[in-house]
Amino acid sequence: MVPTDEDLVKAALSGDTQSFAEIVRRYERLVFNIVYHYMGSRDEVEDQAQEVFLKVYRALPQYDTGRPLKAWISRITVNTCLDELRRRRGKKAMLFSQLSNEEEDRLDRFYDRFEAGEPLTEARAAEFFDLLQRLMSDLGDKDRMAFLLREIEGQSYAEIAAALDTSEVAVRIRVSRSRGKLLKALESHLAAAGSLK
């Protein structure tokens, strides 16, 4: 029988290191994805992910088992990213060439919402992704995180609300506002690109 998250937390708190290792295994992809999309660099993912799981381990005694572990870990990840960005205030741009196949597929699906009736070539995708990164850097930290968790990670509004420690209404407003700003800018860019043909 597969142990529940609650079982793993209880076992980890009693000193079972294998149970904590299983928590890491279950949620490392989630943590890596959030850090990667938010920080914008593969080079930083491992260090930041280690920092996240160190914080998870230290905070485990305060974890409320009545709440989903995924949301709690997402919240710690978000706060770690926000703290790091506040500390540095300068982040590296992610290059299209660094994207995995799965991430390229996500970008394709995202682009489909804005595309002007033509296929997304690699050159056009690189241009689009570079523009999206620049536009997203203009969003506030929490708006950008809400947008990433919803549109890139596909999390529910409830999960994002738990991760950002806010209400679902606030998350919907942040995502809608961010989507509106990006949509307007992307449509303008795509229309201009189309008029150059």
mmCIF file with all atom_site columns, C-alpha atoms in Angstrom:
data_model
loop_
_atom_site.group_PDB
_atom_site.id
_atom_site.type_symbol
_atom_site.label_atom_id
_atom_site.label_alt_id
_atom_site.label_comp_id
_atom_site.label_asym_id
_atom_site.label_entity_id
_atom_site.label_seq_id
_atom_site.pdbx_PDB_ins_code
_atom_site.Cartn_x
_atom_site.Cartn_y
_atom_site.Cartn_z
_atom_site.occupancy
_atom_site.B_iso_or_equiv
_atom_site.pdbx_formal_charge
_atom_site.auth_seq_id
_atom_site.auth_comp_id
_atom_site.auth_asym_id
_atom_site.auth_atom_id
_atom_site.pdbx_PDB_model_num
ATOM 1   C CA . MET A 1 1   ? 0.000   0.000  0.000   1.00 0.00 ? 1   MET A CA 1
ATOM 2   C CA . VAL A 1 2   ? 1.318   3.415  -0.986  1.00 0.00 ? 2   VAL A CA 1
ATOM 3   C CA . PRO A 1 3   ? 1.735   5.692  2.054   1.00 0.00 ? 3   PRO A CA 1
ATOM 4   C CA . THR A 1 4   ? -0.176  8.959  2.074   1.00 0.00 ? 4   THR A CA 1
ATOM 5   C CA . ASP A 1 5   ? 1.575   12.299 2.403   1.00 0.00 ? 5   ASP A CA 1
ATOM 6   C CA . GLU A 1 6   ? 0.348   12.431 5.998   1.00 0.00 ? 6   GLU A CA 1
ATOM 7   C CA . ASP A 1 7   ? 1.877   9.005  6.706   1.00 0.00 ? 7   ASP A CA 1
ATOM 8   C CA . LEU A 1 8   ? 5.196   10.147 5.256   1.00 0.00 ? 8   LEU A CA 1
ATOM 9   C CA . VAL A 1 9   ? 5.205   13.351 7.294   1.00 0.00 ? 9   VAL A CA 1
ATOM 10  C CA . LYS A 1 10  ? 4.495   11.465 10.532  1.00 0.00 ? 10  LYS A CA 1
ATOM 11  C CA . ALA A 1 11  ? 7.211   8.915  9.774   1.00 0.00 ? 11  ALA A CA 1
ATOM 12  C CA . ALA A 1 12  ? 9.698   11.647 8.848   1.00 0.00 ? 12  ALA A CA 1
ATOM 13  C CA . LEU A 1 13  ? 8.953   13.469 12.102  1.00 0.00 ? 13  LEU A CA 1
ATOM 14  C CA . SER A 1 14  ? 9.684   10.282 14.004  1.00 0.00 ? 14  SER A CA 1
ATOM 15  C CA . GLY A 1 15  ? 13.135  10.155 12.406  1.00 0.00 ? 15  GLY A CA 1
ATOM 16  C CA . ASP A 1 16  ? 12.537  7.986  9.334   1.00 0.00 ? 16  ASP A CA 1
ATOM 17  C CA . THR A 1 17  ? 14.884  9.519  6.738   1.00 0.00 ? 17  THR A CA 1
ATOM 18  C CA . GLN A 1 18  ? 13.498  7.306  3.965   1.00 0.00 ? 18  GLN A CA 1
ATOM 19  C CA . SER A 1 19  ? 10.074  8.861  4.420   1.00 0.00 ? 19  SER A CA 1
ATOM 20  C CA . PHE A 1 20  ? 11.466  12.353 3.961   1.00 0.00 ? 20  PHE A CA 1
ATOM 21  C CA . ALA A 1 21  ? 13.383  11.118 0.903   1.00 0.00 ? 21  ALA A CA 1
ATOM 22  C CA . GLU A 1 22  ? 10.041  9.916  -0.499  1.00 0.00 ? 22  GLU A CA 1
ATOM 23  C CA . ILE A 1 23  ? 8.495   13.353 0.125   1.00 0.00 ? 23  ILE A CA 1
ATOM 24  C CA . VAL A 1 24  ? 11.379  14.884 -1.830  1.00 0.00 ? 24  VAL A CA 1
ATOM 25  C CA . ARG A 1 25  ? 10.913  12.349 -4.636  1.00 0.00 ? 25  ARG A CA 1
ATOM 26  C CA . ARG A 1 26  ? 7.175   13.072 -4.874  1.00 0.00 ? 26  ARG A CA 1
ATOM 27  C CA . TYR A 1 27  ? 7.541   16.832 -4.991  1.00 0.00 ? 27  TYR A CA 1
ATOM 28  C CA . GLU A 1 28  ? 10.960  17.555 -6.488  1.00 0.00 ? 28  GLU A CA 1
ATOM 29  C CA . ARG A 1 29  ? 9.533   17.956 -9.996  1.00 0.00 ? 29  ARG A CA 1
ATOM 30  C CA . LEU A 1 30  ? 6.993   20.496 -8.753  1.00 0.00 ? 30  LEU A CA 1
ATOM 31  C CA . VAL A 1 31  ? 9.707   22.426 -6.889  1.00 0.00 ? 31  VAL A CA 1
ATOM 32  C CA . PHE A 1 32  ? 12.146  22.270 -9.813  1.00 0.00 ? 32  PHE A CA 1
ATOM 33  C CA . ASN A 1 33  ? 9.498   23.527 -12.255 1.00 0.00 ? 33  ASN A CA 1
ATOM 34  C CA . ILE A 1 34  ? 8.419   26.445 -10.072 1.00 0.00 ? 34  ILE A CA 1
ATOM 35  C CA . VAL A 1 35  ? 12.017  27.490 -9.395  1.00 0.00 ? 35  VAL A CA 1
ATOM 36  C CA . TYR A 1 36  ? 13.014  27.121 -13.045 1.00 0.00 ? 36  TYR A CA 1
ATOM 37  C CA . HIS A 1 37  ? 10.105  29.096 -14.446 1.00 0.00 ? 37  HIS A CA 1
ATOM 38  C CA . TYR A 1 38  ? 10.352  31.768 -11.805 1.00 0.00 ? 38  TYR A CA 1
ATOM 39  C CA . MET A 1 39  ? 14.108  32.232 -11.544 1.00 0.00 ? 39  MET A CA 1
ATOM 40  C CA . GLY A 1 40  ? 14.732  31.754 -15.261 1.00 0.00 ? 40  GLY A CA 1
ATOM 41  C CA . SER A 1 41  ? 17.906  29.692 -15.114 1.00 0.00 ? 41  SER A CA 1
ATOM 42  C CA . ARG A 1 42  ? 18.642  25.988 -15.005 1.00 0.00 ? 42  ARG A CA 1
ATOM 43  C CA . ASP A 1 43  ? 21.878  26.729 -13.174 1.00 0.00 ? 43  ASP A CA 1
ATOM 44  C CA . GLU A 1 44  ? 19.950  27.990 -10.161 1.00 0.00 ? 44  GLU A CA 1
ATOM 45  C CA . VAL A 1 45  ? 17.354  25.246 -9.963  1.00 0.00 ? 45  VAL A CA 1
ATOM 46  C CA . GLU A 1 46  ? 19.336  22.706 -7.976  1.00 0.00 ? 46  GLU A CA 1
ATOM 47  C CA . ASP A 1 47  ? 20.626  25.192 -5.398  1.00 0.00 ? 47  ASP A CA 1
ATOM 48  C CA . GLN A 1 48  ? 17.229  26.777 -4.875  1.00 0.00 ? 48  GLN A CA 1
ATOM 49  C CA . ALA A 1 49  ? 15.474  23.385 -4.765  1.00 0.00 ? 49  ALA A CA 1
ATOM 50  C CA . GLN A 1 50  ? 17.899  22.211 -2.083  1.00 0.00 ? 50  GLN A CA 1
ATOM 51  C CA . GLU A 1 51  ? 17.166  25.373 -0.137  1.00 0.00 ? 51  GLU A CA 1
ATOM 52  C CA . VAL A 1 52  ? 13.429  24.692 -0.469  1.00 0.00 ? 52  VAL A CA 1
ATOM 53  C CA . PHE A 1 53  ? 13.675  21.122 0.820   1.00 0.00 ? 53  PHE A CA 1
ATOM 54  C CA . LEU A 1 54  ? 15.929  22.218 3.674   1.00 0.00 ? 54  LEU A CA 1
ATOM 55  C CA . LYS A 1 55  ? 13.209  24.693 4.672   1.00 0.00 ? 55  LYS A CA 1
ATOM 56  C CA . VAL A 1 56  ? 10.549  21.984 4.273   1.00 0.00 ? 56  VAL A CA 1
ATOM 57  C CA . TYR A 1 57  ? 12.534  19.657 6.560   1.00 0.00 ? 57  TYR A CA 1
ATOM 58  C CA . ARG A 1 58  ? 13.045  22.338 9.204   1.00 0.00 ? 58  ARG A CA 1
ATOM 59  C CA . ALA A 1 59  ? 9.394   23.437 9.098   1.00 0.00 ? 59  ALA A CA 1
ATOM 60  C CA . LEU A 1 60  ? 7.928   19.916 9.067   1.00 0.00 ? 60  LEU A CA 1
ATOM 61  C CA . PRO A 1 61  ? 6.983   20.026 12.781  1.00 0.00 ? 61  PRO A CA 1
ATOM 62  C CA . GLN A 1 62  ? 4.769   23.073 12.037  1.00 0.00 ? 62  GLN A CA 1
ATOM 63  C CA . TYR A 1 63  ? 3.042   21.464 9.028   1.00 0.00 ? 63  TYR A CA 1
ATOM 64  C CA . ASP A 1 64  ? -0.741  21.207 9.448   1.00 0.00 ? 64  ASP A CA 1
ATOM 65  C CA . THR A 1 65  ? -1.629  17.708 8.223   1.00 0.00 ? 65  THR A CA 1
ATOM 66  C CA . GLY A 1 66  ? -5.169  18.930 7.597   1.00 0.00 ? 66  GLY A CA 1
ATOM 67  C CA . ARG A 1 67  ? -3.865  20.902 4.590   1.00 0.00 ? 67  ARG A CA 1
ATOM 68  C CA . PRO A 1 68  ? -2.495  19.455 1.330   1.00 0.00 ? 68  PRO A CA 1
ATOM 69  C CA . LEU A 1 69  ? 1.265   18.890 1.420   1.00 0.00 ? 69  LEU A CA 1
ATOM 70  C CA . LYS A 1 70  ? 1.565   19.949 -2.228  1.00 0.00 ? 70  LYS A CA 1
ATOM 71  C CA . ALA A 1 71  ? 0.183   23.412 -1.497  1.00 0.00 ? 71  ALA A CA 1
ATOM 72  C CA . TRP A 1 72  ? 2.399   23.789 1.573   1.00 0.00 ? 72  TRP A CA 1
ATOM 73  C CA . ILE A 1 73  ? 5.539   22.864 -0.374  1.00 0.00 ? 73  ILE A CA 1
ATOM 74  C CA . SER A 1 74  ? 4.469   25.151 -3.236  1.00 0.00 ? 74  SER A CA 1
ATOM 75  C CA . ARG A 1 75  ? 4.134   28.003 -0.756  1.00 0.00 ? 75  ARG A CA 1
ATOM 76  C CA . ILE A 1 76  ? 7.615   27.420 0.664   1.00 0.00 ? 76  ILE A CA 1
ATOM 77  C CA . THR A 1 77  ? 8.976   27.293 -2.901  1.00 0.00 ? 77  THR A CA 1
ATOM 78  C CA . VAL A 1 78  ? 7.233   30.525 -3.868  1.00 0.00 ? 78  VAL A CA 1
ATOM 79  C CA . ASN A 1 79  ? 8.507   32.303 -0.755  1.00 0.00 ? 79  ASN A CA 1
ATOM 80  C CA . THR A 1 80  ? 12.045  31.043 -1.369  1.00 0.00 ? 80  THR A CA 1
ATOM 81  C CA . CYS A 1 81  ? 11.953  32.387 -4.941  1.00 0.00 ? 81  CYS A CA 1
ATOM 82  C CA . LEU A 1 82  ? 10.495  35.718 -3.841  1.00 0.00 ? 82  LEU A CA 1
ATOM 83  C CA . ASP A 1 83  ? 13.124  36.072 -1.106  1.00 0.00 ? 83  ASP A CA 1
ATOM 84  C CA . GLU A 1 84  ? 15.909  35.329 -3.570  1.00 0.00 ? 84  GLU A CA 1
ATOM 85  C CA . LEU A 1 85  ? 14.550  37.800 -6.131  1.00 0.00 ? 85  LEU A CA 1
ATOM 86  C CA . ARG A 1 86  ? 14.191  40.485 -3.486  1.00 0.00 ? 86  ARG A CA 1
ATOM 87  C CA . ARG A 1 87  ? 17.762  39.782 -2.446  1.00 0.00 ? 87  ARG A CA 1
ATOM 88  C CA . ARG A 1 88  ? 19.176  40.070 -5.944  1.00 0.00 ? 88  ARG A CA 1
ATOM 89  C CA . ARG A 1 89  ? 16.679  42.056 -7.948  1.00 0.00 ? 89  ARG A CA 1
ATOM 90  C CA . GLY A 1 90  ? 18.363  40.952 -11.167 1.00 0.00 ? 90  GLY A CA 1
ATOM 91  C CA . LYS A 1 91  ? 17.509  37.682 -12.827 1.00 0.00 ? 91  LYS A CA 1
ATOM 92  C CA . LYS A 1 92  ? 18.904  35.987 -15.896 1.00 0.00 ? 92  LYS A CA 1
ATOM 93  C CA . ALA A 1 93  ? 16.758  35.470 -18.957 1.00 0.00 ? 93  ALA A CA 1
ATOM 94  C CA . MET A 1 94  ? 15.921  31.880 -19.846 1.00 0.00 ? 94  MET A CA 1
ATOM 95  C CA . LEU A 1 95  ? 17.038  30.895 -23.324 1.00 0.00 ? 95  LEU A CA 1
ATOM 96  C CA . PHE A 1 96  ? 14.673  29.015 -25.656 1.00 0.00 ? 96  PHE A CA 1
ATOM 97  C CA . SER A 1 97  ? 17.517  26.601 -26.411 1.00 0.00 ? 97  SER A CA 1
ATOM 98  C CA . GLN A 1 98  ? 17.473  25.545 -22.736 1.00 0.00 ? 98  GLN A CA 1
ATOM 99  C CA . LEU A 1 99  ? 13.873  24.327 -22.835 1.00 0.00 ? 99  LEU A CA 1
ATOM 100 C CA . SER A 1 100 ? 13.054  20.641 -22.579 1.00 0.00 ? 100 SER A CA 1
ATOM 101 C CA . ASN A 1 101 ? 10.598  19.011 -25.019 1.00 0.00 ? 101 ASN A CA 1
ATOM 102 C CA . GLU A 1 102 ? 7.865   19.137 -22.380 1.00 0.00 ? 102 GLU A CA 1
ATOM 103 C CA . GLU A 1 103 ? 8.464   22.850 -21.808 1.00 0.00 ? 103 GLU A CA 1
ATOM 104 C CA . GLU A 1 104 ? 8.423   23.499 -25.549 1.00 0.00 ? 104 GLU A CA 1
ATOM 105 C CA . ASP A 1 105 ? 5.054   21.713 -25.708 1.00 0.00 ? 105 ASP A CA 1
ATOM 106 C CA . ARG A 1 106 ? 3.720   23.972 -22.939 1.00 0.00 ? 106 ARG A CA 1
ATOM 107 C CA . LEU A 1 107 ? 4.963   26.986 -24.835 1.00 0.00 ? 107 LEU A CA 1
ATOM 108 C CA . ASP A 1 108 ? 3.248   25.706 -27.996 1.00 0.00 ? 108 ASP A CA 1
ATOM 109 C CA . ARG A 1 109 ? -0.054  25.356 -26.132 1.00 0.00 ? 109 ARG A CA 1
ATOM 110 C CA . PHE A 1 110 ? 0.323   28.799 -24.593 1.00 0.00 ? 110 PHE A CA 1
ATOM 111 C CA . TYR A 1 111 ? 1.193   30.340 -27.956 1.00 0.00 ? 111 TYR A CA 1
ATOM 112 C CA . ASP A 1 112 ? -1.897  28.733 -29.535 1.00 0.00 ? 112 ASP A CA 1
ATOM 113 C CA . ARG A 1 113 ? -4.052  31.115 -27.485 1.00 0.00 ? 113 ARG A CA 1
ATOM 114 C CA . PHE A 1 114 ? -2.473  34.094 -29.202 1.00 0.00 ? 114 PHE A CA 1
ATOM 115 C CA . GLU A 1 115 ? -1.242  32.838 -32.558 1.00 0.00 ? 115 GLU A CA 1
ATOM 116 C CA . ALA A 1 116 ? -2.358  34.459 -35.787 1.00 0.00 ? 116 ALA A CA 1
ATOM 117 C CA . GLY A 1 117 ? -3.251  31.332 -37.750 1.00 0.00 ? 117 GLY A CA 1
ATOM 118 C CA . GLU A 1 118 ? 0.261   30.118 -38.468 1.00 0.00 ? 118 GLU A CA 1
ATOM 119 C CA . PRO A 1 119 ? 2.353   27.291 -37.017 1.00 0.00 ? 119 PRO A CA 1
ATOM 120 C CA . LEU A 1 120 ? 4.866   28.019 -34.297 1.00 0.00 ? 120 LEU A CA 1
ATOM 121 C CA . THR A 1 121 ? 8.296   27.512 -35.879 1.00 0.00 ? 121 THR A CA 1
ATOM 122 C CA . GLU A 1 122 ? 11.370  27.274 -33.675 1.00 0.00 ? 122 GLU A CA 1
ATOM 123 C CA . ALA A 1 123 ? 12.570  30.722 -34.734 1.00 0.00 ? 123 ALA A CA 1
ATOM 124 C CA . ARG A 1 124 ? 9.142   32.229 -34.088 1.00 0.00 ? 124 ARG A CA 1
ATOM 125 C CA . ALA A 1 125 ? 8.880   30.367 -30.778 1.00 0.00 ? 125 ALA A CA 1
ATOM 126 C CA . ALA A 1 126 ? 12.258  31.713 -29.684 1.00 0.00 ? 126 ALA A CA 1
ATOM 127 C CA . GLU A 1 127 ? 11.123  35.247 -30.536 1.00 0.00 ? 127 GLU A CA 1
ATOM 128 C CA . PHE A 1 128 ? 7.785   34.715 -28.808 1.00 0.00 ? 128 PHE A CA 1
ATOM 129 C CA . PHE A 1 129 ? 9.360   33.228 -25.686 1.00 0.00 ? 129 PHE A CA 1
ATOM 130 C CA . ASP A 1 130 ? 11.907  36.048 -25.456 1.00 0.00 ? 130 ASP A CA 1
ATOM 131 C CA . LEU A 1 131 ? 9.084   38.581 -25.705 1.00 0.00 ? 131 LEU A CA 1
ATOM 132 C CA . LEU A 1 132 ? 7.008   36.703 -23.124 1.00 0.00 ? 132 LEU A CA 1
ATOM 133 C CA . GLN A 1 133 ? 9.950   36.667 -20.701 1.00 0.00 ? 133 GLN A CA 1
ATOM 134 C CA . ARG A 1 134 ? 10.477  40.423 -21.130 1.00 0.00 ? 134 ARG A CA 1
ATOM 135 C CA . LEU A 1 135 ? 6.773   41.150 -20.669 1.00 0.00 ? 135 LEU A CA 1
ATOM 136 C CA . MET A 1 136 ? 6.523   38.905 -17.628 1.00 0.00 ? 136 MET A CA 1
ATOM 137 C CA . SER A 1 137 ? 9.448   40.676 -16.000 1.00 0.00 ? 137 SER A CA 1
ATOM 138 C CA . ASP A 1 138 ? 7.230   43.776 -15.956 1.00 0.00 ? 138 ASP A CA 1
ATOM 139 C CA . LEU A 1 139 ? 4.610   42.006 -13.842 1.00 0.00 ? 139 LEU A CA 1
ATOM 140 C CA . GLY A 1 140 ? 4.748   42.239 -10.054 1.00 0.00 ? 140 GLY A CA 1
ATOM 141 C CA . ASP A 1 141 ? 6.377   39.267 -8.317  1.00 0.00 ? 141 ASP A CA 1
ATOM 142 C CA . LYS A 1 142 ? 3.113   37.781 -7.021  1.00 0.00 ? 142 LYS A CA 1
ATOM 143 C CA . ASP A 1 143 ? 1.244   38.448 -10.273 1.00 0.00 ? 143 ASP A CA 1
ATOM 144 C CA . ARG A 1 144 ? 4.009   36.679 -12.194 1.00 0.00 ? 144 ARG A CA 1
ATOM 145 C CA . MET A 1 145 ? 4.020   33.741 -9.787  1.00 0.00 ? 145 MET A CA 1
ATOM 146 C CA . ALA A 1 146 ? 0.229   33.361 -9.916  1.00 0.00 ? 146 ALA A CA 1
ATOM 147 C CA . PHE A 1 147 ? 0.337   33.472 -13.711 1.00 0.00 ? 147 PHE A CA 1
ATOM 148 C CA . LEU A 1 148 ? 3.168   30.910 -13.922 1.00 0.00 ? 148 LEU A CA 1
ATOM 149 C CA . LEU A 1 149 ? 1.529   28.497 -11.504 1.00 0.00 ? 149 LEU A CA 1
ATOM 150 C CA . ARG A 1 150 ? -1.756  28.704 -13.410 1.00 0.00 ? 150 ARG A CA 1
ATOM 151 C CA . GLU A 1 151 ? -0.689  28.923 -17.061 1.00 0.00 ? 151 GLU A CA 1
ATOM 152 C CA . ILE A 1 152 ? 2.613   27.062 -17.063 1.00 0.00 ? 152 ILE A CA 1
ATOM 153 C CA . GLU A 1 153 ? 2.244   24.620 -14.170 1.00 0.00 ? 153 GLU A CA 1
ATOM 154 C CA . GLY A 1 154 ? -1.518  24.145 -14.585 1.00 0.00 ? 154 GLY A CA 1
ATOM 155 C CA . GLN A 1 155 ? -2.280  24.360 -10.864 1.00 0.00 ? 155 GLN A CA 1
ATOM 156 C CA . SER A 1 156 ? -5.818  25.019 -9.665  1.00 0.00 ? 156 SER A CA 1
ATOM 157 C CA . TYR A 1 157 ? -6.807  28.390 -8.221  1.00 0.00 ? 157 TYR A CA 1
ATOM 158 C CA . ALA A 1 158 ? -7.161  26.726 -4.809  1.00 0.00 ? 158 ALA A CA 1
ATOM 159 C CA . GLU A 1 159 ? -3.622  25.321 -4.985  1.00 0.00 ? 159 GLU A CA 1
ATOM 160 C CA . ILE A 1 160 ? -2.219  28.690 -6.029  1.00 0.00 ? 160 ILE A CA 1
ATOM 161 C CA . ALA A 1 161 ? -4.135  30.470 -3.263  1.00 0.00 ? 161 ALA A CA 1
ATOM 162 C CA . ALA A 1 162 ? -2.601  28.097 -0.723  1.00 0.00 ? 162 ALA A CA 1
ATOM 163 C CA . ALA A 1 163 ? 0.875   28.565 -2.213  1.00 0.00 ? 163 ALA A CA 1
ATOM 164 C CA . LEU A 1 164 ? 0.598   32.370 -2.181  1.00 0.00 ? 164 LEU A CA 1
ATOM 165 C CA . ASP A 1 165 ? -1.247  32.450 1.156   1.00 0.00 ? 165 ASP A CA 1
ATOM 166 C CA . THR A 1 166 ? -4.146  34.434 -0.272  1.00 0.00 ? 166 THR A CA 1
ATOM 167 C CA . SER A 1 167 ? -7.741  33.917 -1.386  1.00 0.00 ? 167 SER A CA 1
ATOM 168 C CA . GLU A 1 168 ? -8.860  32.242 -4.595  1.00 0.00 ? 168 GLU A CA 1
ATOM 169 C CA . VAL A 1 169 ? -10.548 35.509 -5.600  1.00 0.00 ? 169 VAL A CA 1
ATOM 170 C CA . ALA A 1 170 ? -7.226  37.349 -5.248  1.00 0.00 ? 170 ALA A CA 1
ATOM 171 C CA . VAL A 1 171 ? -5.504  34.672 -7.342  1.00 0.00 ? 171 VAL A CA 1
ATOM 172 C CA . ARG A 1 172 ? -8.155  34.900 -10.066 1.00 0.00 ? 172 ARG A CA 1
ATOM 173 C CA . ILE A 1 173 ? -7.697  38.670 -10.149 1.00 0.00 ? 173 ILE A CA 1
ATOM 174 C CA . ARG A 1 174 ? -3.898  38.358 -10.354 1.00 0.00 ? 174 ARG A CA 1
ATOM 175 C CA . VAL A 1 175 ? -4.052  35.743 -13.114 1.00 0.00 ? 175 VAL A CA 1
ATOM 176 C CA . SER A 1 176 ? -6.718  37.627 -15.074 1.00 0.00 ? 176 SER A CA 1
ATOM 177 C CA . ARG A 1 177 ? -4.834  40.922 -14.773 1.00 0.00 ? 177 ARG A CA 1
ATOM 178 C CA . SER A 1 178 ? -1.565  39.301 -15.842 1.00 0.00 ? 178 SER A CA 1
ATOM 179 C CA . ARG A 1 179 ? -3.209  37.431 -18.703 1.00 0.00 ? 179 ARG A CA 1
ATOM 180 C CA . GLY A 1 180 ? -4.868  40.627 -19.899 1.00 0.00 ? 180 GLY A CA 1
ATOM 181 C CA . LYS A 1 181 ? -1.614  42.587 -19.893 1.00 0.00 ? 181 LYS A CA 1
ATOM 182 C CA . LEU A 1 182 ? 0.280   39.816 -21.666 1.00 0.00 ? 182 LEU A CA 1
ATOM 183 C CA . LEU A 1 183 ? -2.514  39.161 -24.159 1.00 0.00 ? 183 LEU A CA 1
ATOM 184 C CA . LYS A 1 184 ? -2.710  42.807 -25.146 1.00 0.00 ? 184 LYS A CA 1
ATOM 185 C CA . ALA A 1 185 ? 1.061   43.082 -25.591 1.00 0.00 ? 185 ALA A CA 1
ATOM 186 C CA . LEU A 1 186 ? 1.346   39.749 -27.434 1.00 0.00 ? 186 LEU A CA 1
ATOM 187 C CA . GLU A 1 187 ? -1.548  40.505 -29.779 1.00 0.00 ? 187 GLU A CA 1
ATOM 188 C CA . SER A 1 188 ? 0.039   43.852 -30.595 1.00 0.00 ? 188 SER A CA 1
ATOM 189 C CA . HIS A 1 189 ? 3.379   42.159 -31.256 1.00 0.00 ? 189 HIS A CA 1
ATOM 190 C CA . LEU A 1 190 ? 1.862   39.401 -33.398 1.00 0.00 ? 190 LEU A CA 1
ATOM 191 C CA . ALA A 1 191 ? -0.214  41.909 -35.402 1.00 0.00 ? 191 ALA A CA 1
ATOM 192 C CA . ALA A 1 192 ? 2.906   44.004 -36.025 1.00 0.00 ? 192 ALA A CA 1
ATOM 193 C CA . ALA A 1 193 ? 4.874   40.925 -37.039 1.00 0.00 ? 193 ALA A CA 1
ATOM 194 C CA . GLY A 1 194 ? 2.061   39.926 -39.417 1.00 0.00 ? 194 GLY A CA 1
ATOM 195 C CA . SER A 1 195 ? 2.015   43.353 -41.028 1.00 0.00 ? 195 SER A CA 1
ATOM 196 C CA . LEU A 1 196 ? 5.737   43.058 -41.852 1.00 0.00 ? 196 LEU A CA 1
ATOM 197 C CA . LYS A 1 197 ? 5.149   40.100 -44.194 1.00 0.00 ? 197 LYS A CA 1
#
